[in-house]
Amino acid sequence: MLNHSATPAGAPVAPAGPFLHHATPAPGLHVAFTGVDAGNLAFHVTGGPGDGNGPAAVAAARRDLEARMGVAPGSTEYLTQVHSARVVTATGHGWADRPGAPEEADAVVSRTGTEPLAIMVADCLPVAFASRPVGARELSGPTAVAHAGRRGLLDGVLEATVHRLREAGAGDAPGDIEAWVGPGICGRCYEVPEEMLRDGAARVPATASRTSWGTPALDLPAGATAVLQGLGVAVHRVDACTLEDERLFSHRREPGRGRFAGLVWRTPERTGEGS
Ligand SMILES: [Zn+2]
């Protein structure tokens, strides 16, 4: 019998279309991470001329993605990400429905778990969350996504997100919140100055790392996993390194080329009662 150290609540389905990883941990509940095939999803990444990164291309990529997600075009909530620990509540207004730049924050919580949520990354970690309400068996509670780069992770964006999920009704028993730590730069690739390693190790010891060539590094996936497990969150890891895997955007490998997304959303699948 196979003995897996990770125990995903929903079996990942085969990668198809825009998703590098897509899980359905409960009926109608989806967690996914896109790759380069979904295109650049960030309006603030403009790239060079002729590279398909203009605003029209980004809007088209977002709408194409929403068609594959099975949600209304323009309905996904994106943030203006600023490497903070600030968490906001979903507004019910998608990106196409909000004039101007979206709110500055690095995590967003859907209290009802119904709004489609997106976080954009290219080396920083995307983390998606789902939860069980107190006493419930299904992951039918609040959802969230968070942007955990070095600064956000060390400044507590994941703690703040978990706190906000519990305020919104997620249970606080171990495993009532589940988190999917998506692709980011790995601990063998994320080279930093010695001083930055010391600072990271002092604040989140599990981030301390060395590159494969022996220099100071930070391991953000290990740090995020340790922080989340310390809060009683069940963690699922999608272990892909953005610097090494060209199916993903990497700011270090190709600055300005694009951002992929971590996503959580629901579709109106029924579980059998009624019709
Ligand atoms: Zn790597």
CSV table of N, CA and C in Angstrom, one decimal, residues 31 87-88 107-110 113 115 117-118 127-131 141-146 161-162 164-165 178 262-264:
chain,number,residue,atom,x,y,z
A,31,VAL,N,-9.7,24.6,-6.0
A,31,VAL,CA,-8.4,25.3,-5.7
A,31,VAL,C,-7.5,25.0,-6.9
A,87,VAL,N,-5.1,42.1,5.2
A,87,VAL,CA,-6.1,41.2,4.7
A,87,VAL,C,-7.4,42.0,4.6
A,88,VAL,N,-8.1,41.8,3.5
A,88,VAL,CA,-9.4,42.5,3.3
A,88,VAL,C,-10.5,41.4,3.0
A,107,ALA,N,-4.0,39.7,1.1
A,107,ALA,CA,-4.8,38.5,1.2
A,107,ALA,C,-6.3,39.0,1.2
A,108,VAL,N,-7.2,38.1,0.8
A,108,VAL,CA,-8.6,38.5,0.7
A,108,VAL,C,-9.4,37.3,1.2
A,109,VAL,N,-10.4,37.5,2.0
A,109,VAL,CA,-11.2,36.4,2.6
A,109,VAL,C,-12.6,36.6,2.1
A,110,SER,N,-13.2,35.5,1.6
A,110,SER,CA,-14.6,35.4,1.3
A,110,SER,C,-15.3,34.9,2.5
A,113,GLY,N,-17.5,32.2,1.3
A,113,GLY,CA,-16.8,31.2,0.5
A,113,GLY,C,-17.3,31.1,-0.9
A,115,GLU,N,-17.3,34.0,-3.3
A,115,GLU,CA,-16.7,34.9,-4.3
A,115,GLU,C,-15.4,34.2,-4.9
A,117,LEU,N,-11.7,34.1,-5.9
A,117,LEU,CA,-10.6,34.9,-5.4
A,117,LEU,C,-9.3,34.5,-6.1
A,118,ALA,N,-8.5,35.5,-6.4
A,118,ALA,CA,-7.2,35.3,-7.1
A,118,ALA,C,-6.1,36.1,-6.4
A,127,VAL,N,-1.0,31.2,-1.7
A,127,VAL,CA,-1.6,30.3,-0.7
A,127,VAL,C,-3.1,30.4,-0.8
A,128,ALA,N,-3.8,29.3,-1.0
A,128,ALA,CA,-5.3,29.3,-1.1
A,128,ALA,C,-5.8,28.5,0.1
A,129,PHE,N,-6.9,29.0,0.7
A,129,PHE,CA,-7.5,28.4,1.9
A,129,PHE,C,-9.0,28.1,1.7
A,130,ALA,N,-9.3,27.0,2.4
A,130,ALA,CA,-10.8,26.6,2.5
A,130,ALA,C,-11.0,26.2,3.9
A,131,SER,N,-12.2,26.2,4.4
A,131,SER,CA,-12.4,25.9,5.8
A,131,SER,C,-13.8,25.2,6.1
A,141,GLY,N,-17.1,26.4,4.5
A,141,GLY,CA,-17.0,27.7,5.2
A,141,GLY,C,-16.2,28.8,4.4
A,142,PRO,N,-15.7,29.8,5.0
A,142,PRO,CA,-15.0,30.9,4.4
A,142,PRO,C,-13.8,30.4,3.6
A,143,THR,N,-13.4,31.1,2.6
A,143,THR,CA,-12.2,30.8,1.7
A,143,THR,C,-11.3,32.1,1.7
A,144,ALA,N,-10.1,31.9,1.2
A,144,ALA,CA,-9.2,33.0,1.2
A,144,ALA,C,-8.0,32.7,0.2
A,145,VAL,N,-7.4,33.7,-0.3
A,145,VAL,CA,-6.1,33.6,-0.9
A,145,VAL,C,-5.1,34.6,-0.3
A,146,ALA,N,-3.8,34.2,-0.3
A,146,ALA,CA,-2.8,35.1,0.2
A,146,ALA,C,-1.6,35.1,-0.6
A,161,THR,N,-4.3,36.0,7.9
A,161,THR,CA,-5.4,35.4,7.0
A,161,THR,C,-6.1,34.4,7.8
A,162,VAL,N,-5.4,33.5,8.5
A,162,VAL,CA,-6.0,32.5,9.3
A,162,VAL,C,-6.9,33.1,10.4
A,164,ARG,N,-8.4,36.0,10.3
A,164,ARG,CA,-9.6,36.5,9.6
A,164,ARG,C,-10.6,35.4,9.2
A,165,LEU,N,-10.0,34.3,8.8
A,165,LEU,CA,-10.9,33.2,8.4
A,165,LEU,C,-11.7,32.7,9.7
A,178,GLU,N,-7.9,24.4,5.8
A,178,GLU,CA,-6.9,23.7,4.9
A,178,GLU,C,-6.3,24.7,4.0
A,262,GLY,N,-3.0,32.0,-8.0
A,262,GLY,CA,-3.6,31.0,-7.1
A,262,GLY,C,-5.0,31.4,-7.0
A,263,LEU,N,-5.9,30.4,-7.0
A,263,LEU,CA,-7.3,30.6,-7.1
A,263,LEU,C,-8.1,29.7,-6.2
A,264,VAL,N,-9.2,30.3,-5.6
A,264,VAL,CA,-10.2,29.4,-4.9
A,264,VAL,C,-11.6,29.9,-5.4
